[in-house]
């Protein structure tokens, strides 16, 4: 898990110090020379579709001088019945220094990590975690709030709105933001924001209107409506939990709008809110390569030392 | 001759030091200080419990169809090593045990290869699909000792009603795998804090409880013998308690893992703790133990469910449900129920002998009890033997148990089926006088 050298599988269980070290390294990314990972090959093992995360990791690896190979689920031996662990072992045997894993099963990244000895970074495993996304969000929010010197988010309140129960982004963000001192409230209909989430150390609300003026940032999650039966319709979701223009207007002065992307404009977020002055969305995307470069460097270095 | 042991026979109430003389596969005599006949093999049972052969009414032997996990031969060896002389195998094989021909095939295979008595439980519906009745009467005549679609619930209330009606005249029990399917879609572990942490879809206790409630209601006007398999929640115990207090013909079973482990065992995506029904909470464990102590739960069963290491190496959500249990069950029951003070050894032996014998109508064959003239199925137990469960102790083909490495106390040191020793460990091997 996270206590194993060279692995970034989940934020839960990580203490504030190592999180802050990663964030500081990403903040100071301009100091990367560009040859830190020269001679290292990074394999993107994407067993589930993704464009932005894969591209972001690719740019990060190239920025450090690493070579990158892409292995996708479709057209790979996984589609011929090979297990994810076997695919990982096979790729590692070809001389790979780090693996970036995206898969649809919770715990799938740990399954890869258990099978190989190289560095492993979880790029999203099922409903479990998406740790680099949470680091990206923490860095972006810290910068926007002027907390990037020490990444101490004490007193900051963040609402995560959407299908939090099924979201790996929510799970990683809850762990990351609370570790840095922030308060997190998950918001959505009861099927998407059940009170069991309180066990993760966050609050739960089913009333966005009551919450939206009380927080320093609202993070809207992408709604995959076809998967969810927790609410009657897209119309009803937008009515109750969409980050609409009207709701955004009621946010605190200086409060920020976030979204891990891609956006369903007009569903969980109005287009003009996503594009508006409060929006950190493009800054989140922009911080991706810095954070992932920092994470890759940290994991590969730790692996080399162990 | 088994000499000098503490003979516990719950059926007759015997609990005293006795010698047991066995001749031609039958118990010839049970008495204090019997003379040893010339040429007899003698097992010194001093310090041991001598009990009727243990019976497990719920195991998966995987034959036919999944011989890479287990076979009748290997699974029955595991049974013998755990002190069991009789097992009842579930019908979720490929193909399912849903016809007299399939039951006959099991009987023949068992007679040729088994190290214990094997009785089949027949599927209640064809192919275990829950759509059309099996040939219930013909299966009963062919040796089915109970009916179940185990592995799957009979989801349709209408079908369930017809199953109970068809089984009632046979006098056999119906064993339900209680899992409301629409509440457990995609679920792989107990709904709770751990599933929330791990991002796994949760399986709520109510999915079990509402099936029990429904079935008891359906059965109230039918009166078939209804048995709840491997109950996992305290709520289920209460439902069964109420039904039994109301005089309904309801029985229930508990499994070693549900008596000892919580969903915390799934931490780290540990597939060895992936179980159907899932491991739940400490409160559930305490309620199930209390149910055993109060006589609400009268059956213990391992739900021995072998899977290969490759299958259990899959990601948690893809890995199969199941834990093996035959070799490890006895000390785990002793830890959960006797050491905890819930019950004493004689009651534990009853739960492992005469009670399951009655459930599966095997008492009529003289099983689950020790009486002169009856079958010489005996288990010799050292209740104080401390050992650590290791892969080397497992005689079956699979090692999928979360109890590996656990230090336990109590072990079957000798198992005897129809007068033949099927398992012995330590220094209790028979000597010839």
XYZ file of C-alpha atoms in Angstrom:
739
model
C 0.000 0.000 0.000
C 1.164 3.541 0.492
C 3.663 2.503 3.111
C 5.444 0.352 0.551
C 8.325 2.110 -1.092
C 7.730 3.098 -4.669
C 3.952 2.737 -4.673
C 1.249 5.382 -4.754
C -1.920 3.330 -4.475
C -4.141 5.349 -2.166
C -4.160 8.537 -0.139
C -6.084 6.980 2.745
C -3.585 6.071 5.411
C -0.981 8.609 4.222
C 0.096 11.187 6.773
C 0.180 14.891 6.036
C 3.989 15.064 5.743
C 4.496 12.782 2.745
C 1.486 14.363 1.040
C 2.977 17.815 1.592
C 6.370 16.669 0.299
C 4.744 15.485 -2.941
C 2.798 18.729 -3.249
C 5.927 20.825 -2.646
C 7.814 18.859 -5.277
C 4.974 19.475 -7.741
C 4.821 23.148 -6.804
C 8.541 23.438 -7.530
C 8.293 21.460 -10.760
C 10.142 24.158 -12.665
C 13.233 22.910 -10.848
C 13.094 19.536 -12.620
C 16.161 19.276 -14.852
C 14.530 16.988 -17.390
C 16.888 14.032 -17.082
C 15.760 12.662 -13.723
C 14.199 9.570 -15.258
C 16.464 9.229 -18.281
C 16.803 5.577 -19.192
C 13.579 4.688 -17.360
C 10.579 3.364 -19.226
C 7.157 4.197 -17.833
C 4.314 1.915 -18.910
C 0.773 3.240 -18.944
C -1.364 0.170 -18.207
C -4.831 1.411 -18.961
C -7.360 -1.383 -18.691
C -10.141 1.178 -18.738
C -10.615 4.024 -21.217
C -9.044 7.351 -20.365
C -7.537 10.117 -22.429
C -6.771 12.980 -20.111
C -5.145 10.990 -17.323
C -3.027 8.981 -19.744
C -1.877 12.073 -21.632
C -1.160 13.862 -18.378
C 1.015 10.996 -17.113
C 2.745 10.785 -20.498
C 3.690 14.462 -20.474
C 4.854 14.111 -16.872
C 7.105 11.159 -17.697
C 8.540 12.847 -20.774
C 9.260 15.988 -18.779
C 11.597 13.868 -16.636
C 13.254 12.264 -19.639
C 11.527 8.868 -19.353
C 10.364 6.815 -22.289
C 6.655 5.956 -22.306
C 4.778 2.941 -23.628
C 1.019 2.657 -23.699
C -0.772 -0.617 -23.009
C -4.519 -0.425 -23.271
C -7.059 -2.990 -22.191
C -8.614 -3.269 -25.585
C -6.411 -5.060 -28.091
C -4.068 -6.246 -25.337
C -3.665 -9.763 -24.038
C -6.185 -8.906 -21.300
C -8.877 -9.091 -23.954
C -7.549 -12.583 -24.711
C -8.145 -13.685 -21.141
C -4.830 -12.823 -19.499
C -5.170 -11.546 -15.935
C -4.166 -7.984 -15.101
C -1.426 -9.296 -12.811
C 0.006 -11.482 -15.577
C -0.028 -8.578 -18.015
C 1.814 -6.463 -15.450
C 4.422 -9.180 -14.851
C 4.922 -9.557 -18.591
C 5.419 -5.847 -19.125
C 7.762 -5.596 -16.142
C 9.898 -8.425 -17.513
C 10.598 -6.255 -20.553
C 12.406 -3.767 -18.348
C 9.892 -1.223 -17.135
C 10.749 1.091 -14.239
C 7.268 2.317 -13.408
C 3.676 1.371 -14.133
C 0.728 3.680 -14.195
C -2.415 1.590 -13.714
C -6.011 2.435 -14.551
C -8.583 -0.327 -14.128
C -12.251 -0.823 -13.406
C -11.844 -2.988 -10.295
C -11.443 -1.505 -6.830
C -8.089 -2.733 -5.544
C -6.843 -3.528 -9.049
C -3.789 -1.278 -8.686
C -2.811 -3.105 -5.511
C -3.182 -6.358 -7.423
C -0.608 -5.101 -9.924
C 1.636 -3.815 -7.151
C 1.553 -7.226 -5.460
C 2.640 -8.851 -8.725
C 5.612 -6.647 -9.652
C 8.583 -4.988 -7.954
C 8.824 -1.792 -10.017
C 7.189 1.504 -9.098
C 3.384 1.447 -9.347
C 1.077 4.458 -9.465
C -2.677 4.111 -9.228
C -4.334 6.169 -11.939
C -7.828 5.201 -10.803
C -9.003 1.765 -9.658
C -12.732 1.201 -9.802
C -14.554 3.058 -7.070
C -11.557 2.956 -4.768
C -9.060 5.782 -5.277
C -7.492 8.151 -7.773
C -4.623 9.535 -5.691
C -2.902 11.791 -8.238
C -6.201 13.523 -8.973
C -6.552 14.370 -5.285
C -2.983 15.690 -5.168
C -3.737 17.830 -8.231
C -6.849 19.195 -6.573
C -5.020 19.899 -3.299
C -2.223 21.727 -5.104
C -4.614 23.781 -7.213
C -6.835 24.715 -4.293
C -3.861 25.526 -2.056
C -2.497 27.876 -4.702
C -5.848 29.556 -5.225
C -6.243 30.092 -1.473
C -2.657 31.269 -0.968
C -1.779 28.198 1.098
C 0.945 26.823 -1.149
C 3.785 27.708 1.215
C 2.896 24.970 3.690
C -0.201 23.267 2.235
C -2.040 23.689 5.514
C -5.752 23.774 4.708
C -6.951 24.253 8.292
C -10.244 26.111 8.382
C -10.983 25.450 4.721
C -14.335 23.852 3.922
C -14.876 21.930 0.683
C -18.105 20.476 -0.707
C -17.861 17.469 -3.017
C -21.090 17.154 -4.969
C -22.200 14.111 -6.913
C -22.110 10.307 -6.698
C -19.572 10.359 -3.881
C -20.236 6.753 -2.851
C -19.185 5.467 -6.267
C -16.402 7.990 -6.865
C -12.700 7.237 -6.597
C -12.040 10.957 -6.979
C -14.207 11.701 -3.945
C -12.584 8.977 -1.846
C -9.049 10.223 -2.588
C -10.034 13.845 -2.092
C -11.677 13.171 1.254
C -8.516 11.456 2.484
C -6.186 14.096 1.057
C -8.048 17.248 2.022
C -8.824 16.075 5.550
C -5.181 15.014 6.035
C -4.182 18.580 5.129
C -6.591 20.003 7.688
C -9.618 20.862 5.563
C -13.217 19.954 6.333
C -15.035 18.037 3.584
C -18.772 17.643 3.090
C -20.126 15.174 0.552
C -23.372 16.285 -1.027
C -25.874 14.467 -3.192
C -29.086 12.453 -2.972
C -28.976 9.767 -0.244
C -28.032 7.034 -2.708
C -25.001 9.039 -3.865
C -24.027 10.616 -0.542
C -25.063 8.047 2.090
C -24.314 8.803 5.715
C -21.940 5.817 5.765
C -19.438 8.156 4.096
C -19.048 9.846 7.463
C -16.837 6.895 8.358
C -14.264 8.414 5.999
C -14.014 11.506 8.139
C -16.239 13.818 6.111
C -19.667 15.314 6.598
C -22.712 14.427 4.525
C -25.433 16.735 3.208
C -28.410 16.222 0.933
C -29.033 19.940 0.568
C -26.752 21.784 -1.814
C -28.691 25.008 -1.476
C -27.977 25.068 2.239
C -24.319 24.219 1.697
C -23.253 26.263 -1.289
C -22.860 29.550 0.578
C -20.954 27.935 3.447
C -17.884 26.529 1.710
C -14.609 27.733 0.229
C -14.796 25.425 -2.761
C -17.395 23.315 -4.505
C -16.071 20.310 -6.355
C -18.670 18.951 -8.754
C -18.189 15.318 -9.808
C -18.982 14.022 -13.249
C -22.382 12.349 -13.145
C -22.601 9.113 -15.080
C -26.296 9.121 -15.206
C -26.723 5.852 -17.050
C -25.043 4.043 -14.131
C -27.060 5.611 -11.387
C -30.599 4.989 -10.272
C -30.395 7.143 -7.153
C -32.435 9.952 -8.634
C -35.333 10.110 -11.043
C -33.887 12.054 -13.950
C -31.078 14.280 -15.163
C -33.509 17.171 -14.866
C -34.158 16.453 -11.232
C -30.442 16.035 -10.540
C -29.641 19.416 -12.078
C -32.507 21.003 -10.202
C -31.297 19.763 -6.833
C -27.538 19.220 -7.151
C -26.359 20.994 -10.300
C -23.811 23.771 -9.828
C -25.991 26.217 -11.685
C -25.374 29.866 -12.386
C -27.823 30.756 -9.619
C -26.097 28.580 -7.037
C -22.643 29.774 -8.062
C -23.820 33.347 -7.519
C -24.590 32.468 -3.905
C -21.099 31.151 -3.162
C -18.857 32.994 -0.725
C -16.662 35.724 -2.139
C -13.384 34.097 -3.063
C -14.860 30.589 -3.092
C -13.782 28.334 -5.940
C -15.405 25.926 -8.381
C -13.644 22.657 -9.196
C -14.329 19.620 -11.369
C -12.117 16.628 -12.218
C -13.483 16.591 -15.785
C -14.727 15.851 -18.275
C -17.728 18.137 -17.811
C -21.353 17.340 -18.505
C -22.274 20.932 -19.194
C -25.761 21.723 -18.076
C -26.007 18.651 -15.838
C -23.710 18.735 -12.808
C -22.346 22.145 -13.774
C -23.529 24.986 -15.974
C -21.125 25.762 -18.796
C -20.723 29.370 -17.788
C -19.865 28.346 -14.231
C -17.246 25.931 -15.483
C -15.775 28.643 -17.674
C -16.294 31.472 -15.173
C -13.999 33.484 -12.918
C -14.433 31.159 -9.956
C -13.454 28.105 -11.956
C -10.188 26.273 -11.228
C -10.976 23.568 -13.739
C -8.311 24.381 -16.312
C -5.791 25.063 -13.568
C -6.530 21.573 -12.217
C -5.809 20.090 -15.613
C -2.707 22.274 -15.939
C -1.311 21.056 -12.621
C -1.658 17.428 -13.751
C 1.771 16.925 -15.334
C 3.581 18.671 -12.466
C 1.898 16.534 -9.835
C 2.334 13.332 -11.794
C 5.975 14.100 -12.516
C 6.527 14.615 -8.787
C 4.743 11.363 -8.023
C 6.643 9.399 -10.674
C 9.957 10.755 -9.469
C 9.145 9.988 -5.855
C 8.038 6.435 -6.588
C 10.892 5.542 -8.936
C 13.460 7.031 -6.543
C 12.002 5.109 -3.624
C 12.050 1.931 -5.689
C 15.699 2.438 -6.619
C 16.645 2.870 -2.972
C 14.795 -0.141 -1.658
C -11.433 -51.158 20.590
C -11.325 -47.513 21.557
C -10.287 -47.573 25.173
C -10.590 -45.197 28.069
C -11.923 -42.092 26.369
C -14.588 -39.652 27.507
C -17.470 -40.897 25.399
C -19.948 -38.154 24.536
C -23.138 -39.246 22.790
C -25.623 -36.388 22.901
C -28.405 -38.527 21.398
C -28.452 -40.785 24.458
C -27.095 -38.277 26.935
C -24.033 -40.390 27.657
C -20.990 -38.429 28.855
C -18.624 -40.676 30.774
C -15.496 -42.772 30.486
C -16.233 -45.817 28.363
C -14.620 -48.366 26.112
C -16.104 -48.782 22.666
C -15.796 -52.138 20.939
C -16.149 -52.146 17.183
C -16.823 -55.240 15.119
C -17.553 -55.561 11.397
C -18.019 -51.838 10.976
C -20.552 -51.587 13.756
C -20.475 -50.609 17.397
C -20.556 -53.928 19.256
C -20.474 -52.667 22.834
C -20.143 -49.495 24.849
C -19.258 -50.095 28.489
C -16.774 -49.283 31.210
C -13.613 -51.406 31.302
C -14.328 -53.924 28.556
C -11.938 -56.847 28.155
C -9.820 -56.568 25.013
C -10.619 -59.436 22.652
C -7.617 -61.368 21.366
C -6.137 -59.802 18.216
C -8.099 -56.615 18.568
C -6.544 -53.318 17.493
C -6.630 -50.958 20.428
C -6.699 -47.185 20.320
C -5.805 -45.580 23.612
C -8.275 -42.750 23.965
C -7.375 -41.618 27.444
C -7.649 -37.834 27.627
C -9.619 -37.750 24.391
C -13.249 -37.112 23.593
C -14.837 -40.055 21.796
C -17.849 -38.843 19.856
C -20.151 -39.960 17.078
C -18.550 -39.197 13.734
C -18.932 -35.499 12.933
C -21.388 -34.497 10.214
C -21.127 -31.441 7.986
C -24.427 -30.831 6.176
C -23.077 -28.119 3.869
C -19.969 -28.643 1.731
C -18.991 -28.064 -1.886
C -17.061 -30.947 -3.387
C -17.017 -29.351 -6.879
C -17.545 -32.638 -8.684
C -18.591 -32.763 -11.428
C -17.435 -29.707 -13.265
C -14.673 -28.063 -11.269
C -12.152 -30.770 -10.448
C -9.344 -28.196 -10.377
C -10.830 -26.899 -7.109
C -11.851 -30.122 -5.389
C -13.145 -33.630 -6.042
C -15.165 -36.089 -4.023
C -11.903 -37.903 -3.311
C -9.928 -34.833 -2.177
C -12.804 -33.153 -0.378
C -13.641 -36.276 1.570
C -9.983 -36.556 2.621
C -10.246 -33.010 3.930
C -13.384 -34.071 5.786
C -11.643 -37.039 7.383
C -8.703 -34.861 8.418
C -11.137 -32.516 10.140
C -12.891 -35.335 12.013
C -15.926 -35.568 9.740
C -17.324 -38.947 8.844
C -20.307 -37.653 6.851
C -20.754 -34.681 4.570
C -23.712 -33.475 2.541
C -22.614 -31.987 -0.774
C -24.392 -29.065 -2.376
C -25.829 -29.355 -5.876
C -24.194 -26.293 -7.463
C -21.967 -28.403 -9.650
C -21.742 -28.402 -13.449
C -24.104 -29.841 -14.373
C -26.217 -29.306 -11.271
C -27.376 -32.230 -9.116
C -30.968 -31.846 -10.210
C -31.947 -35.350 -11.364
C -31.951 -38.925 -10.046
C -29.212 -39.749 -12.561
C -26.897 -37.071 -11.194
C -27.553 -38.173 -7.624
C -26.776 -41.731 -8.622
C -23.520 -40.609 -10.206
C -22.471 -38.947 -6.946
C -23.349 -42.085 -5.004
C -21.214 -44.244 -7.310
C -18.256 -41.835 -7.304
C -18.396 -41.560 -3.541
C -18.559 -45.333 -3.042
C -15.409 -45.712 -5.148
C -13.329 -42.746 -3.992
C -14.582 -41.175 -0.797
C -12.914 -41.235 2.611
C -16.195 -40.422 4.334
C -19.900 -40.892 3.773
C -21.159 -38.488 1.104
C -24.843 -37.677 0.761
C -26.081 -35.361 -1.957
C -28.411 -32.426 -1.531
C -30.505 -32.113 -4.675
C -31.324 -28.916 -6.522
C -34.904 -27.842 -5.940
C -35.209 -26.332 -9.401
C -33.892 -27.526 -12.730
C -30.359 -26.326 -13.354
C -30.763 -24.251 -10.174
C -32.304 -21.588 -12.362
C -35.283 -20.994 -10.091
C -37.700 -21.403 -12.983
C -39.035 -24.965 -12.969
C -39.223 -27.636 -10.290
C -36.772 -30.510 -10.261
C -38.224 -34.007 -10.029
C -38.546 -33.651 -6.271
C -40.091 -37.024 -5.483
C -37.773 -38.946 -7.819
C -34.746 -37.159 -6.353
C -35.901 -38.002 -2.835
C -36.196 -41.667 -3.803
C -32.735 -41.513 -5.403
C -31.139 -40.544 -2.115
C -31.318 -36.783 -1.819
C -31.032 -35.913 1.875
C -32.343 -32.366 1.428
C -33.088 -29.828 -1.313
C -31.377 -26.536 -2.027
C -30.397 -24.239 -4.884
C -27.429 -23.205 -2.727
C -25.205 -20.620 -4.320
C -28.366 -18.956 -5.466
C -31.546 -18.001 -3.720
C -34.920 -18.972 -5.090
C -35.705 -15.379 -5.872
C -39.298 -15.674 -7.050
C -41.834 -15.877 -4.246
C -44.155 -17.849 -6.512
C -41.484 -20.413 -7.293
C -40.499 -20.605 -3.649
C -44.066 -21.393 -2.708
C -44.205 -24.245 -5.217
C -40.856 -25.595 -4.007
C -42.054 -25.721 -0.395
C -45.309 -27.394 -1.452
C -43.470 -30.020 -3.484
C -40.887 -30.792 -0.817
C -43.228 -30.939 2.178
C -44.579 -34.469 1.503
C -41.052 -35.894 1.185
C -40.262 -35.094 4.815
C -36.930 -33.640 3.718
C -35.737 -30.132 4.499
C -35.381 -27.259 2.080
C -32.171 -25.285 2.624
C -32.292 -21.668 1.509
C -29.354 -19.537 0.444
C -30.844 -16.275 1.658
C -29.812 -13.479 -0.682
C -32.276 -11.012 -2.143
C -30.616 -10.505 -5.541
C -31.619 -6.933 -6.341
C -30.077 -5.736 -3.060
C -26.758 -7.446 -3.751
C -26.101 -6.633 -7.395
C -22.377 -6.023 -7.871
C -21.789 -6.372 -4.123
C -18.701 -8.186 -2.903
C -18.554 -7.564 0.845
C -20.568 -6.392 3.847
C -22.046 -2.906 3.516
C -20.244 -0.881 6.141
C -17.228 1.210 6.961
C -14.756 -1.134 5.341
C -16.649 -1.356 2.049
C -16.942 2.426 2.092
C -13.186 2.743 2.567
C -12.325 0.237 -0.126
C -14.816 1.473 -2.690
C -16.538 -1.911 -2.898
C -20.277 -2.211 -3.365
C -21.826 -3.166 -0.050
C -24.021 -6.187 0.687
C -26.519 -5.287 3.405
C -27.742 -7.688 6.081
C -31.312 -6.922 5.114
C -30.760 -8.796 1.840
C -30.559 -11.960 3.942
C -33.209 -11.070 6.463
C -36.058 -10.276 4.091
C -35.703 -13.632 2.334
C -35.961 -15.442 5.669
C -38.997 -13.343 6.599
C -40.599 -13.973 3.224
C -39.994 -17.699 3.271
C -41.284 -18.143 6.805
C -44.445 -16.283 5.817
C -44.853 -18.410 2.686
C -44.233 -21.587 4.627
C -46.658 -20.808 7.434
C -49.527 -22.391 5.518
C -47.402 -25.153 3.945
C -45.376 -26.474 6.846
C -42.356 -27.790 4.998
C -39.100 -28.151 6.919
C -37.278 -24.919 6.192
C -33.570 -24.444 6.899
C -31.597 -21.194 6.778
C -28.089 -21.768 5.471
C -25.021 -19.940 6.806
C -26.796 -17.025 8.459
C -24.574 -13.992 8.816
C -26.518 -11.300 10.661
C -27.899 -10.736 14.123
C -31.191 -9.710 12.516
C -31.484 -13.150 10.942
C -31.004 -14.781 14.332
C -33.903 -12.768 15.717
C -36.212 -13.734 12.832
C -35.404 -17.410 13.292
C -35.809 -17.073 17.052
C -39.311 -15.664 16.652
C -40.349 -18.285 14.112
C -39.128 -21.155 16.275
C -40.822 -19.692 19.328
C -44.011 -19.663 17.251
C -43.618 -23.360 16.562
C -42.595 -23.114 12.930
C -40.442 -25.912 11.467
C -37.421 -23.656 10.978
C -33.760 -24.460 11.579
C -30.633 -22.427 10.970
C -26.922 -22.975 10.599
C -23.801 -20.959 11.405
C -20.352 -21.261 9.842
C -16.925 -20.922 11.471
C -16.017 -17.709 9.656
C -19.267 -16.006 10.657
C -18.537 -16.950 14.269
C -15.030 -15.469 14.271
C -14.278 -12.936 11.540
C -15.575 -9.473 10.698
C -15.466 -7.508 7.459
C -12.196 -6.011 8.676
C -10.666 -9.232 7.326
C -11.324 -7.871 3.808
C -8.930 -4.938 4.404
C -6.196 -4.733 1.815
C -8.587 -6.352 -0.686
C -7.952 -9.748 0.908
C -9.857 -12.139 -1.353
C -9.432 -14.977 1.167
C -12.046 -13.156 3.246
C -14.446 -12.727 0.319
C -17.441 -14.772 1.335
C -21.100 -15.193 0.467
C -22.855 -14.215 2.650
C -20.199 -11.725 3.657
C -18.317 -11.445 6.923
C -20.065 -8.789 8.962
C -19.558 -7.048 12.310
C -18.594 -7.961 15.833
C -22.193 -7.381 16.927
C -23.337 -9.972 14.366
C -20.744 -12.455 15.619
C -21.942 -12.002 19.194
C -25.596 -12.397 18.154
C -24.870 -15.581 16.204
C -22.934 -17.051 19.135
C -25.820 -16.120 21.425
C -28.189 -17.808 18.963
C -26.147 -20.989 19.272
C -26.095 -20.697 23.057
C -29.870 -20.194 23.180
C -30.643 -23.098 20.884
C -31.963 -20.872 18.093
C -29.159 -22.104 15.854
C -28.919 -25.881 16.023
C -26.646 -26.615 13.085
C -23.006 -25.860 12.394
C -21.757 -26.164 8.824
C -18.501 -25.202 7.167
C -19.823 -24.223 3.716
C -16.459 -25.684 2.603
C -15.958 -23.804 -0.668
C -12.688 -24.578 -2.419
C -11.262 -22.245 -5.078
C -7.898 -22.334 -6.817
C -5.115 -19.908 -5.927
C -5.352 -18.424 -9.424
C -9.021 -17.635 -8.946
C -8.443 -16.053 -5.551
C -5.536 -13.997 -7.020
C -7.972 -12.013 -9.148
C -8.972 -8.477 -8.166
C -11.392 -8.571 -5.217
C -14.532 -7.935 -7.234
C -13.621 -10.584 -9.813
C -12.485 -13.265 -7.357
C -14.980 -15.987 -6.385
C -16.739 -16.090 -3.004
C -15.806 -18.851 -0.595
C -13.651 -20.243 2.203
C -12.619 -23.846 2.788
C -13.524 -25.217 6.183
C -13.411 -28.957 6.691
C -9.897 -29.322 8.101
C -10.082 -26.207 10.259
C -13.670 -26.210 11.522
C -13.449 -28.137 14.794
C -10.907 -25.939 16.629
C -12.579 -22.808 15.241
C -15.963 -23.906 16.589
C -14.281 -24.719 19.900
C -12.691 -21.256 20.031
C -15.845 -19.372 19.057
C -18.326 -21.360 21.123
C -16.669 -23.397 23.889
C -13.701 -21.196 24.846
C -16.025 -18.180 24.735
C -18.357 -19.873 27.207
C -21.381 -19.912 24.875
C -21.784 -23.712 25.101
C -19.913 -26.730 26.441
C -18.245 -29.589 24.596
C -21.234 -31.968 24.783
C -23.488 -29.335 23.193
C -20.867 -28.612 20.531
C -20.742 -32.327 19.762
C -24.549 -32.393 19.497
C -24.406 -29.512 16.999
C -21.939 -31.529 14.947
C -23.607 -34.944 15.175
C -27.208 -35.672 16.080
C -28.530 -32.242 15.092
C -27.277 -32.322 11.482
C -28.201 -36.016 11.334
C -31.800 -35.066 12.132
C -31.716 -32.173 9.660
C -30.822 -34.533 6.834
C -32.802 -37.556 8.130
C -29.530 -39.418 8.656
C -30.459 -40.292 12.239
C -32.732 -42.939 10.768
C -29.597 -44.566 9.357
C -28.029 -44.593 12.808
C -25.659 -41.728 12.029
C -24.870 -38.908 14.420
C -25.104 -41.206 17.459
C -23.299 -44.029 19.190
C -25.367 -47.059 19.940
C -24.698 -50.748 20.056
C -25.492 -52.214 16.665
C -25.203 -48.865 14.937
C -22.584 -47.818 12.388
C -19.117 -47.430 13.884
C -18.497 -43.837 12.825
C -16.393 -42.214 15.544
C -14.285 -39.140 15.995
C -11.553 -38.938 18.623
C -10.834 -35.387 19.661
C -7.982 -33.982 21.688
C -9.664 -30.836 23.009
C -6.413 -29.359 24.349
C -4.076 -29.981 21.431
C -2.598 -26.633 20.409
C -1.551 -26.252 16.801
C -1.101 -23.654 14.108
C -3.152 -23.978 10.947
C -0.742 -24.393 8.057
C -1.119 -25.214 4.388
C 0.426 -28.632 5.144
C -2.566 -29.462 7.346
C -4.952 -29.073 4.414
C -5.776 -32.331 2.665
C -8.088 -30.885 0.022
C -6.924 -29.413 -3.266
C -7.365 -25.764 -2.325
C -5.966 -23.596 0.447
C -8.322 -20.620 0.315
C -8.758 -19.858 3.998
C -8.180 -16.649 5.956
C -7.313 -18.811 8.978
C -3.856 -19.874 7.728
C -1.340 -19.111 10.457
C -3.973 -18.980 13.206
C -3.078 -20.642 16.487
C -5.896 -22.903 17.573
C -6.695 -25.499 20.198
C -8.443 -28.818 19.693
C -8.135 -31.327 16.912
C -9.616 -34.531 15.624
C -6.771 -36.981 16.109
C -8.509 -40.059 14.749
C -11.487 -40.436 12.447
C -13.247 -43.754 11.989
C -15.868 -44.544 9.343
C -17.676 -47.894 9.558
C -14.870 -49.211 11.754
C -12.037 -48.141 9.414
C -9.579 -45.440 10.391
C -9.758 -42.713 7.736
C -7.464 -40.257 9.441
C -5.025 -40.215 12.288
C -2.542 -37.651 13.458
C 0.016 -37.645 16.239
C 0.653 -40.711 18.369
C -2.848 -42.110 18.543
C -2.374 -44.764 15.895
C -4.000 -48.101 16.719
C -1.869 -50.869 18.130
C -2.725 -54.551 18.066
C -3.168 -56.098 21.459
